[in-house]
Amino acid sequence: QWLPLPRLDRRWLGRLARGVPTVLTAHDVLPRRSAEQVETWLAIFRTVSRVVVHSERARDTLVGLGVEPERIEVIDHPVFDDPGGSPTAAPNGATLLFFGLIREYKGLDVLLRALPEIASRVPEARLVVAGDPIDPVEPLQALAGELGVAERVEWRLRFVPREEIAALMAAATVAVLPYRQIDASGVLADALGHGRPAVVSDLGQVGETVRRFGAGATVPPEDPAALAAACARLLGDREALAAAVAGVERARAALTWDAAAEAHERLYESVRR
């Protein structure tokens, strides 16, 4: 599922792969990596029997970098349901949720720049930022003040344990993932699993999933105007929100752990032959 020190891990992985069929899941493929790291990962992808990715775009990226198409398998990332098993009520209100580790590449600044326009179209709109700050948040808080939306932003700057996610999602209307770079996202899996539509950058698995099921809206990365229009439409148009919620339910029905397990079992059987 992951190699924490790929430059070193490739050594033991290479020895293992010479004698045992080996499958590696590439959750993020190659974003946010240096040229040296990319070469290391490509060497690893060429070493294992199969590479699992979560989107057609990820497959195309690896093929374009020289990984053989027959070595790559696309398997959908399942959604994360509430571990308590209780269904989340349908969304209402006008609360946007930015959830997860706060990193520069996740584009929170883009969402803040979109917020004044969102507020002009939906006066009751507010934003909850919930997550552990890995990169500094002080410039983001200053930006919210400069844009005149500081009072609309609630900052919950800490790690959010899994048992608190259901309540966080229940209080949200729409999750927003304005990422600059991404392929698969656990944040999207959490949002869909808890019945929340999402506005996402049209990148990798996150864009493919939202478009495929109609579970929200996709926008170009780093485009505050497009982001504002998409968010305002879901917050201000009950029919649009209902249609997106119906798309979320389609995604929840299709992107199950049983379906992912069956896909992996078929893959493992084919590798063993």
PDB file of C-alpha atoms in Angstrom:
ATOM      1  CA  GLN A   1       0.000   0.000   0.000  1.00  0.00           C
ATOM      2  CA  TRP A   2       2.842   2.414   0.628  1.00  0.00           C
ATOM      3  CA  LEU A   3       6.637   2.610   0.782  1.00  0.00           C
ATOM      4  CA  PRO A   4       7.772   5.171   3.388  1.00  0.00           C
ATOM      5  CA  LEU A   5      11.413   5.245   2.199  1.00  0.00           C
ATOM      6  CA  PRO A   6      11.245   4.320  -1.495  1.00  0.00           C
ATOM      7  CA  ARG A   7      14.930   4.970  -2.177  1.00  0.00           C
ATOM      8  CA  LEU A   8      15.789   2.255   0.357  1.00  0.00           C
ATOM      9  CA  ASP A   9      12.620   0.151   0.113  1.00  0.00           C
ATOM     10  CA  ARG A  10      13.241  -0.574  -3.577  1.00  0.00           C
ATOM     11  CA  ARG A  11      16.152  -2.821  -2.523  1.00  0.00           C
ATOM     12  CA  TRP A  12      14.206  -5.334  -0.456  1.00  0.00           C
ATOM     13  CA  LEU A  13      11.185  -4.988  -2.751  1.00  0.00           C
ATOM     14  CA  GLY A  14      13.343  -5.924  -5.729  1.00  0.00           C
ATOM     15  CA  ARG A  15      14.562  -9.066  -3.976  1.00  0.00           C
ATOM     16  CA  LEU A  16      11.012  -9.981  -2.976  1.00  0.00           C
ATOM     17  CA  ALA A  17       9.575  -9.377  -6.439  1.00  0.00           C
ATOM     18  CA  ARG A  18      12.078 -11.755  -8.048  1.00  0.00           C
ATOM     19  CA  GLY A  19      10.483 -14.716  -6.273  1.00  0.00           C
ATOM     20  CA  VAL A  20       6.941 -13.715  -5.302  1.00  0.00           C
ATOM     21  CA  PRO A  21       4.152 -12.053  -7.329  1.00  0.00           C
ATOM     22  CA  THR A  22       3.959  -8.532  -5.904  1.00  0.00           C
ATOM     23  CA  VAL A  23       1.230  -5.872  -6.178  1.00  0.00           C
ATOM     24  CA  LEU A  24       1.774  -2.231  -5.170  1.00  0.00           C
ATOM     25  CA  THR A  25      -0.980   0.373  -4.821  1.00  0.00           C
ATOM     26  CA  ALA A  26       0.028   3.838  -6.065  1.00  0.00           C
ATOM     27  CA  HIS A  27      -2.455   6.069  -4.253  1.00  0.00           C
ATOM     28  CA  ASP A  28      -1.023   9.372  -5.480  1.00  0.00           C
ATOM     29  CA  VAL A  29       1.007   8.165  -8.502  1.00  0.00           C
ATOM     30  CA  LEU A  30       3.637  10.908  -8.949  1.00  0.00           C
ATOM     31  CA  PRO A  31       2.465  14.327  -7.674  1.00  0.00           C
ATOM     32  CA  ARG A  32       4.626  16.623  -5.545  1.00  0.00           C
ATOM     33  CA  ARG A  33       7.834  14.686  -6.182  1.00  0.00           C
ATOM     34  CA  SER A  34      11.284  15.688  -7.400  1.00  0.00           C
ATOM     35  CA  ALA A  35      12.803  14.311 -10.605  1.00  0.00           C
ATOM     36  CA  GLU A  36      14.985  11.942  -8.555  1.00  0.00           C
ATOM     37  CA  GLN A  37      11.959  10.668  -6.630  1.00  0.00           C
ATOM     38  CA  VAL A  38      10.008  10.168  -9.856  1.00  0.00           C
ATOM     39  CA  GLU A  39      12.809   7.996 -11.266  1.00  0.00           C
ATOM     40  CA  THR A  40      12.864   5.972  -8.056  1.00  0.00           C
ATOM     41  CA  TRP A  41       9.121   5.377  -8.162  1.00  0.00           C
ATOM     42  CA  LEU A  42       9.183   4.484 -11.852  1.00  0.00           C
ATOM     43  CA  ALA A  43      11.881   1.901 -11.116  1.00  0.00           C
ATOM     44  CA  ILE A  44       9.654   0.476  -8.376  1.00  0.00           C
ATOM     45  CA  PHE A  45       6.589   0.366 -10.648  1.00  0.00           C
ATOM     46  CA  ARG A  46       8.632  -1.574 -13.212  1.00  0.00           C
ATOM     47  CA  THR A  47       9.807  -4.004 -10.527  1.00  0.00           C
ATOM     48  CA  VAL A  48       6.463  -5.222  -9.184  1.00  0.00           C
ATOM     49  CA  SER A  49       4.067  -7.554 -10.986  1.00  0.00           C
ATOM     50  CA  ARG A  50       1.186  -5.073 -11.002  1.00  0.00           C
ATOM     51  CA  VAL A  51       0.538  -1.470  -9.997  1.00  0.00           C
ATOM     52  CA  VAL A  52      -2.951  -0.577  -8.727  1.00  0.00           C
ATOM     53  CA  VAL A  53      -4.107   2.994  -9.418  1.00  0.00           C
ATOM     54  CA  HIS A  54      -7.447   4.651  -8.730  1.00  0.00           C
ATOM     55  CA  SER A  55      -8.131   6.551 -11.965  1.00  0.00           C
ATOM     56  CA  GLU A  56      -7.782   6.339 -15.719  1.00  0.00           C
ATOM     57  CA  ARG A  57      -5.781   9.555 -15.597  1.00  0.00           C
ATOM     58  CA  ALA A  58      -3.299   7.884 -13.249  1.00  0.00           C
ATOM     59  CA  ARG A  59      -3.008   4.979 -15.668  1.00  0.00           C
ATOM     60  CA  ASP A  60      -2.380   7.378 -18.540  1.00  0.00           C
ATOM     61  CA  THR A  61       0.278   9.214 -16.506  1.00  0.00           C
ATOM     62  CA  LEU A  62       2.220   6.037 -15.802  1.00  0.00           C
ATOM     63  CA  VAL A  63       1.921   4.782 -19.380  1.00  0.00           C
ATOM     64  CA  GLY A  64       3.193   8.138 -20.608  1.00  0.00           C
ATOM     65  CA  LEU A  65       6.213   7.741 -18.324  1.00  0.00           C
ATOM     66  CA  GLY A  66       7.021   4.318 -19.715  1.00  0.00           C
ATOM     67  CA  VAL A  67       5.253   1.856 -17.401  1.00  0.00           C
ATOM     68  CA  GLU A  68       3.801  -0.997 -19.483  1.00  0.00           C
ATOM     69  CA  PRO A  69      -0.020  -0.763 -19.726  1.00  0.00           C
ATOM     70  CA  GLU A  70      -0.440  -4.459 -18.919  1.00  0.00           C
ATOM     71  CA  ARG A  71       1.303  -3.878 -15.601  1.00  0.00           C
ATOM     72  CA  ILE A  72      -1.340  -1.334 -14.462  1.00  0.00           C
ATOM     73  CA  GLU A  73      -4.764  -2.093 -12.955  1.00  0.00           C
ATOM     74  CA  VAL A  74      -7.422   0.560 -12.235  1.00  0.00           C
ATOM     75  CA  ILE A  75      -9.481  -0.180  -9.104  1.00  0.00           C
ATOM     76  CA  ASP A  76     -11.899   2.374  -7.672  1.00  0.00           C
ATOM     77  CA  HIS A  77     -11.174   3.741  -4.197  1.00  0.00           C
ATOM     78  CA  PRO A  78     -14.100   2.769  -1.915  1.00  0.00           C
ATOM     79  CA  VAL A  79     -15.925   5.320   0.199  1.00  0.00           C
ATOM     80  CA  PHE A  80     -15.438   5.595   3.964  1.00  0.00           C
ATOM     81  CA  ASP A  81     -18.747   5.086   5.763  1.00  0.00           C
ATOM     82  CA  ASP A  82     -19.528   6.131   9.308  1.00  0.00           C
ATOM     83  CA  PRO A  83     -18.042   3.306  11.428  1.00  0.00           C
ATOM     84  CA  GLY A  84     -21.097   3.592  13.679  1.00  0.00           C
ATOM     85  CA  GLY A  85     -23.261   2.587  10.747  1.00  0.00           C
ATOM     86  CA  SER A  86     -25.810   5.357  11.266  1.00  0.00           C
ATOM     87  CA  PRO A  87     -26.957   7.135   8.086  1.00  0.00           C
ATOM     88  CA  THR A  88     -26.079  10.806   7.778  1.00  0.00           C
ATOM     89  CA  ALA A  89     -29.063  13.120   7.294  1.00  0.00           C
ATOM     90  CA  ALA A  90     -29.419  14.902   3.964  1.00  0.00           C
ATOM     91  CA  PRO A  91     -27.393  18.126   3.808  1.00  0.00           C
ATOM     92  CA  ASN A  92     -28.995  21.508   4.370  1.00  0.00           C
ATOM     93  CA  GLY A  93     -27.862  25.003   5.298  1.00  0.00           C
ATOM     94  CA  ALA A  94     -24.942  26.745   3.579  1.00  0.00           C
ATOM     95  CA  THR A  95     -21.757  25.401   5.174  1.00  0.00           C
ATOM     96  CA  LEU A  96     -18.689  24.561   3.116  1.00  0.00           C
ATOM     97  CA  LEU A  97     -16.185  22.138   4.627  1.00  0.00           C
ATOM     98  CA  PHE A  98     -12.450  22.046   3.944  1.00  0.00           C
ATOM     99  CA  PHE A  99     -11.244  18.930   5.750  1.00  0.00           C
ATOM    100  CA  GLY A 100      -7.920  17.155   6.232  1.00  0.00           C
ATOM    101  CA  LEU A 101      -4.262  17.997   6.637  1.00  0.00           C
ATOM    102  CA  ILE A 102      -3.663  21.618   5.666  1.00  0.00           C
ATOM    103  CA  ARG A 103      -0.990  21.705   2.975  1.00  0.00           C
ATOM    104  CA  GLU A 104      -0.178  24.341   0.352  1.00  0.00           C
ATOM    105  CA  TYR A 105      -0.979  22.012  -2.546  1.00  0.00           C
ATOM    106  CA  LYS A 106      -4.540  21.555  -1.271  1.00  0.00           C
ATOM    107  CA  GLY A 107      -5.475  25.066  -2.372  1.00  0.00           C
ATOM    108  CA  LEU A 108      -7.204  26.469   0.700  1.00  0.00           C
ATOM    109  CA  ASP A 109      -6.055  29.910  -0.421  1.00  0.00           C
ATOM    110  CA  VAL A 110      -7.990  29.399  -3.675  1.00  0.00           C
ATOM    111  CA  LEU A 111     -11.140  28.640  -1.687  1.00  0.00           C
ATOM    112  CA  LEU A 112     -10.635  31.724   0.483  1.00  0.00           C
ATOM    113  CA  ARG A 113     -10.307  33.869  -2.644  1.00  0.00           C
ATOM    114  CA  ALA A 114     -13.567  32.366  -3.923  1.00  0.00           C
ATOM    115  CA  LEU A 115     -15.415  32.997  -0.654  1.00  0.00           C
ATOM    116  CA  PRO A 116     -16.305  36.689  -1.196  1.00  0.00           C
ATOM    117  CA  GLU A 117     -18.083  35.828  -4.457  1.00  0.00           C
ATOM    118  CA  ILE A 118     -19.777  32.830  -2.843  1.00  0.00           C
ATOM    119  CA  ALA A 119     -21.006  35.105  -0.042  1.00  0.00           C
ATOM    120  CA  SER A 120     -22.316  37.666  -2.503  1.00  0.00           C
ATOM    121  CA  ARG A 121     -24.510  34.961  -4.080  1.00  0.00           C
ATOM    122  CA  VAL A 122     -25.352  33.076  -0.875  1.00  0.00           C
ATOM    123  CA  PRO A 123     -25.289  35.595   2.018  1.00  0.00           C
ATOM    124  CA  GLU A 124     -25.509  32.911   4.725  1.00  0.00           C
ATOM    125  CA  ALA A 125     -22.508  30.961   3.370  1.00  0.00           C
ATOM    126  CA  ARG A 126     -19.779  30.001   5.826  1.00  0.00           C
ATOM    127  CA  LEU A 127     -16.637  27.901   5.724  1.00  0.00           C
ATOM    128  CA  VAL A 128     -15.338  25.390   8.278  1.00  0.00           C
ATOM    129  CA  VAL A 129     -11.637  24.559   8.025  1.00  0.00           C
ATOM    130  CA  ALA A 130     -10.981  21.396  10.035  1.00  0.00           C
ATOM    131  CA  GLY A 131      -7.595  19.741  10.052  1.00  0.00           C
ATOM    132  CA  ASP A 132      -4.033  19.595  11.250  1.00  0.00           C
ATOM    133  CA  PRO A 133      -1.868  22.430   9.862  1.00  0.00           C
ATOM    134  CA  ILE A 134       1.243  20.931   8.281  1.00  0.00           C
ATOM    135  CA  ASP A 135       2.023  24.153   6.415  1.00  0.00           C
ATOM    136  CA  PRO A 136       1.605  27.567   8.124  1.00  0.00           C
ATOM    137  CA  VAL A 137      -1.961  28.845   8.392  1.00  0.00           C
ATOM    138  CA  GLU A 138      -1.214  32.383   9.564  1.00  0.00           C
ATOM    139  CA  PRO A 139      -0.907  33.685   5.973  1.00  0.00           C
ATOM    140  CA  LEU A 140      -4.253  32.046   5.172  1.00  0.00           C
ATOM    141  CA  GLN A 141      -5.913  33.645   8.178  1.00  0.00           C
ATOM    142  CA  ALA A 142      -4.451  37.008   7.168  1.00  0.00           C
ATOM    143  CA  LEU A 143      -5.767  36.478   3.636  1.00  0.00           C
ATOM    144  CA  ALA A 144      -9.277  35.848   4.983  1.00  0.00           C
ATOM    145  CA  GLY A 145      -9.046  39.164   6.827  1.00  0.00           C
ATOM    146  CA  GLU A 146      -7.810  41.035   3.757  1.00  0.00           C
ATOM    147  CA  LEU A 147     -10.670  39.605   1.717  1.00  0.00           C
ATOM    148  CA  GLY A 148     -13.237  40.620   4.334  1.00  0.00           C
ATOM    149  CA  VAL A 149     -14.441  37.095   5.034  1.00  0.00           C
ATOM    150  CA  ALA A 150     -12.703  36.364   8.338  1.00  0.00           C
ATOM    151  CA  GLU A 151     -16.006  36.251  10.210  1.00  0.00           C
ATOM    152  CA  ARG A 152     -17.297  33.599   7.817  1.00  0.00           C
ATOM    153  CA  VAL A 153     -14.432  31.178   8.476  1.00  0.00           C
ATOM    154  CA  GLU A 154     -14.310  28.833  11.459  1.00  0.00           C
ATOM    155  CA  TRP A 155     -10.826  27.410  12.056  1.00  0.00           C
ATOM    156  CA  ARG A 156     -10.621  24.027  13.788  1.00  0.00           C
ATOM    157  CA  LEU A 157      -6.877  23.572  13.651  1.00  0.00           C
ATOM    158  CA  ARG A 158      -6.126  20.156  15.053  1.00  0.00           C
ATOM    159  CA  PHE A 159      -6.069  16.522  14.075  1.00  0.00           C
ATOM    160  CA  VAL A 160      -9.636  15.262  13.680  1.00  0.00           C
ATOM    161  CA  PRO A 161      -9.963  11.677  14.965  1.00  0.00           C
ATOM    162  CA  ARG A 162     -12.131   9.275  13.011  1.00  0.00           C
ATOM    163  CA  GLU A 163     -14.840   9.171  15.651  1.00  0.00           C
ATOM    164  CA  GLU A 164     -15.467  12.920  15.139  1.00  0.00           C
ATOM    165  CA  ILE A 165     -15.757  12.846  11.355  1.00  0.00           C
ATOM    166  CA  ALA A 166     -19.444  11.880  11.228  1.00  0.00           C
ATOM    167  CA  ALA A 167     -20.493  14.930  13.250  1.00  0.00           C
ATOM    168  CA  LEU A 168     -18.235  17.166  11.175  1.00  0.00           C
ATOM    169  CA  MET A 169     -19.798  15.913   7.936  1.00  0.00           C
ATOM    170  CA  ALA A 170     -23.325  16.089   9.336  1.00  0.00           C
ATOM    171  CA  ALA A 171     -22.863  19.828   9.982  1.00  0.00           C
ATOM    172  CA  ALA A 172     -21.587  20.460   6.440  1.00  0.00           C
ATOM    173  CA  THR A 173     -23.564  21.064   3.274  1.00  0.00           C
ATOM    174  CA  VAL A 174     -20.793  20.556   0.713  1.00  0.00           C
ATOM    175  CA  ALA A 175     -17.176  19.409   0.974  1.00  0.00           C
ATOM    176  CA  VAL A 176     -14.646  21.389  -1.069  1.00  0.00           C
ATOM    177  CA  LEU A 177     -11.369  19.990  -2.424  1.00  0.00           C
ATOM    178  CA  PRO A 178      -9.702  22.855  -4.350  1.00  0.00           C
ATOM    179  CA  TYR A 179      -6.432  20.942  -4.747  1.00  0.00           C
ATOM    180  CA  ARG A 180      -3.601  21.992  -7.028  1.00  0.00           C
ATOM    181  CA  GLN A 181      -2.368  18.402  -7.334  1.00  0.00           C
ATOM    182  CA  ILE A 182      -4.061  15.137  -6.411  1.00  0.00           C
ATOM    183  CA  ASP A 183      -5.080  11.743  -7.681  1.00  0.00           C
ATOM    184  CA  ALA A 184      -6.976   9.753  -5.042  1.00  0.00           C
ATOM    185  CA  SER A 185      -8.273  11.382  -1.867  1.00  0.00           C
ATOM    186  CA  GLY A 186      -9.402   9.954   1.447  1.00  0.00           C
ATOM    187  CA  VAL A 187     -11.197  13.252   2.083  1.00  0.00           C
ATOM    188  CA  LEU A 188     -13.462  12.649  -0.904  1.00  0.00           C
ATOM    189  CA  ALA A 189     -14.030   9.059   0.248  1.00  0.00           C
ATOM    190  CA  ASP A 190     -15.101  10.393   3.651  1.00  0.00           C
ATOM    191  CA  ALA A 191     -17.397  13.052   2.161  1.00  0.00           C
ATOM    192  CA  LEU A 192     -19.176  10.626  -0.161  1.00  0.00           C
ATOM    193  CA  GLY A 193     -19.386   7.943   2.499  1.00  0.00           C
ATOM    194  CA  HIS A 194     -21.147  10.387   4.804  1.00  0.00           C
ATOM    195  CA  GLY A 195     -23.560  11.551   2.109  1.00  0.00           C
ATOM    196  CA  ARG A 196     -21.943  14.860   1.258  1.00  0.00           C
ATOM    197  CA  PRO A 197     -21.521  16.128  -2.315  1.00  0.00           C
ATOM    198  CA  ALA A 198     -18.204  17.712  -3.202  1.00  0.00           C
ATOM    199  CA  VAL A 199     -16.795  20.509  -5.332  1.00  0.00           C
ATOM    200  CA  VAL A 200     -13.370  19.352  -6.469  1.00  0.00           C
ATOM    201  CA  SER A 201     -10.528  20.300  -8.758  1.00  0.00           C
ATOM    202  CA  ASP A 202     -10.845  18.259 -11.927  1.00  0.00           C
ATOM    203  CA  LEU A 203      -7.785  16.125 -11.212  1.00  0.00           C
ATOM    204  CA  GLY A 204      -7.242  12.371 -11.145  1.00  0.00           C
ATOM    205  CA  GLN A 205      -9.598  10.116  -9.267  1.00  0.00           C
ATOM    206  CA  VAL A 206     -11.341  12.957  -7.433  1.00  0.00           C
ATOM    207  CA  GLY A 207     -12.488  14.590 -10.661  1.00  0.00           C
ATOM    208  CA  GLU A 208     -13.320  11.303 -12.362  1.00  0.00           C
ATOM    209  CA  THR A 209     -15.424  10.097  -9.431  1.00  0.00           C
ATOM    210  CA  VAL A 210     -17.450  13.292  -9.012  1.00  0.00           C
ATOM    211  CA  ARG A 211     -18.105  13.537 -12.762  1.00  0.00           C
ATOM    212  CA  ARG A 212     -18.901   9.837 -13.181  1.00  0.00           C
ATOM    213  CA  PHE A 213     -21.600   9.811 -10.512  1.00  0.00           C
ATOM    214  CA  GLY A 214     -22.717  13.447 -10.672  1.00  0.00           C
ATOM    215  CA  ALA A 215     -21.793  13.747  -6.991  1.00  0.00           C
ATOM    216  CA  GLY A 216     -21.151  17.499  -7.007  1.00  0.00           C
ATOM    217  CA  ALA A 217     -19.105  19.637  -9.378  1.00  0.00           C
ATOM    218  CA  THR A 218     -15.630  19.733 -10.897  1.00  0.00           C
ATOM    219  CA  VAL A 219     -13.700  22.926 -11.611  1.00  0.00           C
ATOM    220  CA  PRO A 220     -10.277  23.750 -13.058  1.00  0.00           C
ATOM    221  CA  PRO A 221      -7.533  23.939 -10.418  1.00  0.00           C
ATOM    222  CA  GLU A 222      -6.541  27.410  -9.197  1.00  0.00           C
ATOM    223  CA  ASP A 223      -9.680  29.061 -10.598  1.00  0.00           C
ATOM    224  CA  PRO A 224     -11.440  30.990  -7.783  1.00  0.00           C
ATOM    225  CA  ALA A 225     -14.203  32.247 -10.102  1.00  0.00           C
ATOM    226  CA  ALA A 226     -15.155  28.741 -11.267  1.00  0.00           C
ATOM    227  CA  LEU A 227     -14.900  27.447  -7.706  1.00  0.00           C
ATOM    228  CA  ALA A 228     -17.166  30.232  -6.444  1.00  0.00           C
ATOM    229  CA  ALA A 229     -19.777  29.579  -9.121  1.00  0.00           C
ATOM    230  CA  ALA A 230     -19.875  25.833  -8.399  1.00  0.00           C
ATOM    231  CA  CYS A 231     -20.062  26.262  -4.621  1.00  0.00           C
ATOM    232  CA  ALA A 232     -22.710  28.986  -4.830  1.00  0.00           C
ATOM    233  CA  ARG A 233     -24.852  26.855  -7.126  1.00  0.00           C
ATOM    234  CA  LEU A 234     -24.906  23.895  -4.738  1.00  0.00           C
ATOM    235  CA  LEU A 235     -25.476  26.097  -1.693  1.00  0.00           C
ATOM    236  CA  GLY A 236     -28.124  28.290  -3.281  1.00  0.00           C
ATOM    237  CA  ASP A 237     -30.031  25.939  -5.585  1.00  0.00           C
ATOM    238  CA  ARG A 238     -31.905  23.211  -3.713  1.00  0.00           C
ATOM    239  CA  GLU A 239     -32.572  21.267  -6.925  1.00  0.00           C
ATOM    240  CA  ALA A 240     -28.877  21.271  -7.822  1.00  0.00           C
ATOM    241  CA  LEU A 241     -28.003  20.115  -4.305  1.00  0.00           C
ATOM    242  CA  ALA A 242     -30.612  17.345  -4.444  1.00  0.00           C
ATOM    243  CA  ALA A 243     -29.252  16.150  -7.790  1.00  0.00           C
ATOM    244  CA  ALA A 244     -25.723  16.067  -6.352  1.00  0.00           C
ATOM    245  CA  VAL A 245     -26.936  14.118  -3.305  1.00  0.00           C
ATOM    246  CA  ALA A 246     -28.535  11.586  -5.646  1.00  0.00           C
ATOM    247  CA  GLY A 247     -25.138  11.278  -7.340  1.00  0.00           C
ATOM    248  CA  VAL A 248     -23.520  10.706  -3.955  1.00  0.00           C
ATOM    249  CA  GLU A 249     -25.920   7.836  -3.316  1.00  0.00           C
ATOM    250  CA  ARG A 250     -24.979   6.293  -6.665  1.00  0.00           C
ATOM    251  CA  ALA A 251     -21.323   6.547  -5.688  1.00  0.00           C
ATOM    252  CA  ARG A 252     -21.961   4.981  -2.282  1.00  0.00           C
ATOM    253  CA  ALA A 253     -23.788   2.074  -3.899  1.00  0.00           C
ATOM    254  CA  ALA A 254     -20.985   1.425  -6.398  1.00  0.00           C
ATOM    255  CA  LEU A 255     -17.797   2.240  -4.489  1.00  0.00           C
ATOM    256  CA  THR A 256     -18.065  -0.400  -1.790  1.00  0.00           C
ATOM    257  CA  TRP A 257     -15.337  -2.309   0.008  1.00  0.00           C
ATOM    258  CA  ASP A 258     -16.858  -5.568  -1.241  1.00  0.00           C
ATOM    259  CA  ALA A 259     -16.499  -4.377  -4.848  1.00  0.00           C
ATOM    260  CA  ALA A 260     -12.883  -3.324  -4.216  1.00  0.00           C
ATOM    261  CA  ALA A 261     -12.120  -6.657  -2.538  1.00  0.00           C
ATOM    262  CA  GLU A 262     -13.554  -8.605  -5.486  1.00  0.00           C
ATOM    263  CA  ALA A 263     -11.493  -6.534  -7.930  1.00  0.00           C
ATOM    264  CA  HIS A 264      -8.337  -7.205  -5.926  1.00  0.00           C
ATOM    265  CA  GLU A 265      -9.115 -10.930  -5.720  1.00  0.00           C
ATOM    266  CA  ARG A 266      -9.458 -11.100  -9.511  1.00  0.00           C
ATOM    267  CA  LEU A 267      -6.161  -9.239  -9.858  1.00  0.00           C
ATOM    268  CA  TYR A 268      -4.341 -11.545  -7.433  1.00  0.00           C
ATOM    269  CA  GLU A 269      -5.671 -14.619  -9.235  1.00  0.00           C
ATOM    270  CA  SER A 270      -4.429 -13.288 -12.569  1.00  0.00           C
ATOM    271  CA  VAL A 271      -0.985 -12.521 -11.117  1.00  0.00           C
ATOM    272  CA  ARG A 272      -0.668 -16.037  -9.700  1.00  0.00           C
ATOM    273  CA  ARG A 273      -1.307 -17.751 -13.059  1.00  0.00           C
TER     274      ARG A 273
END
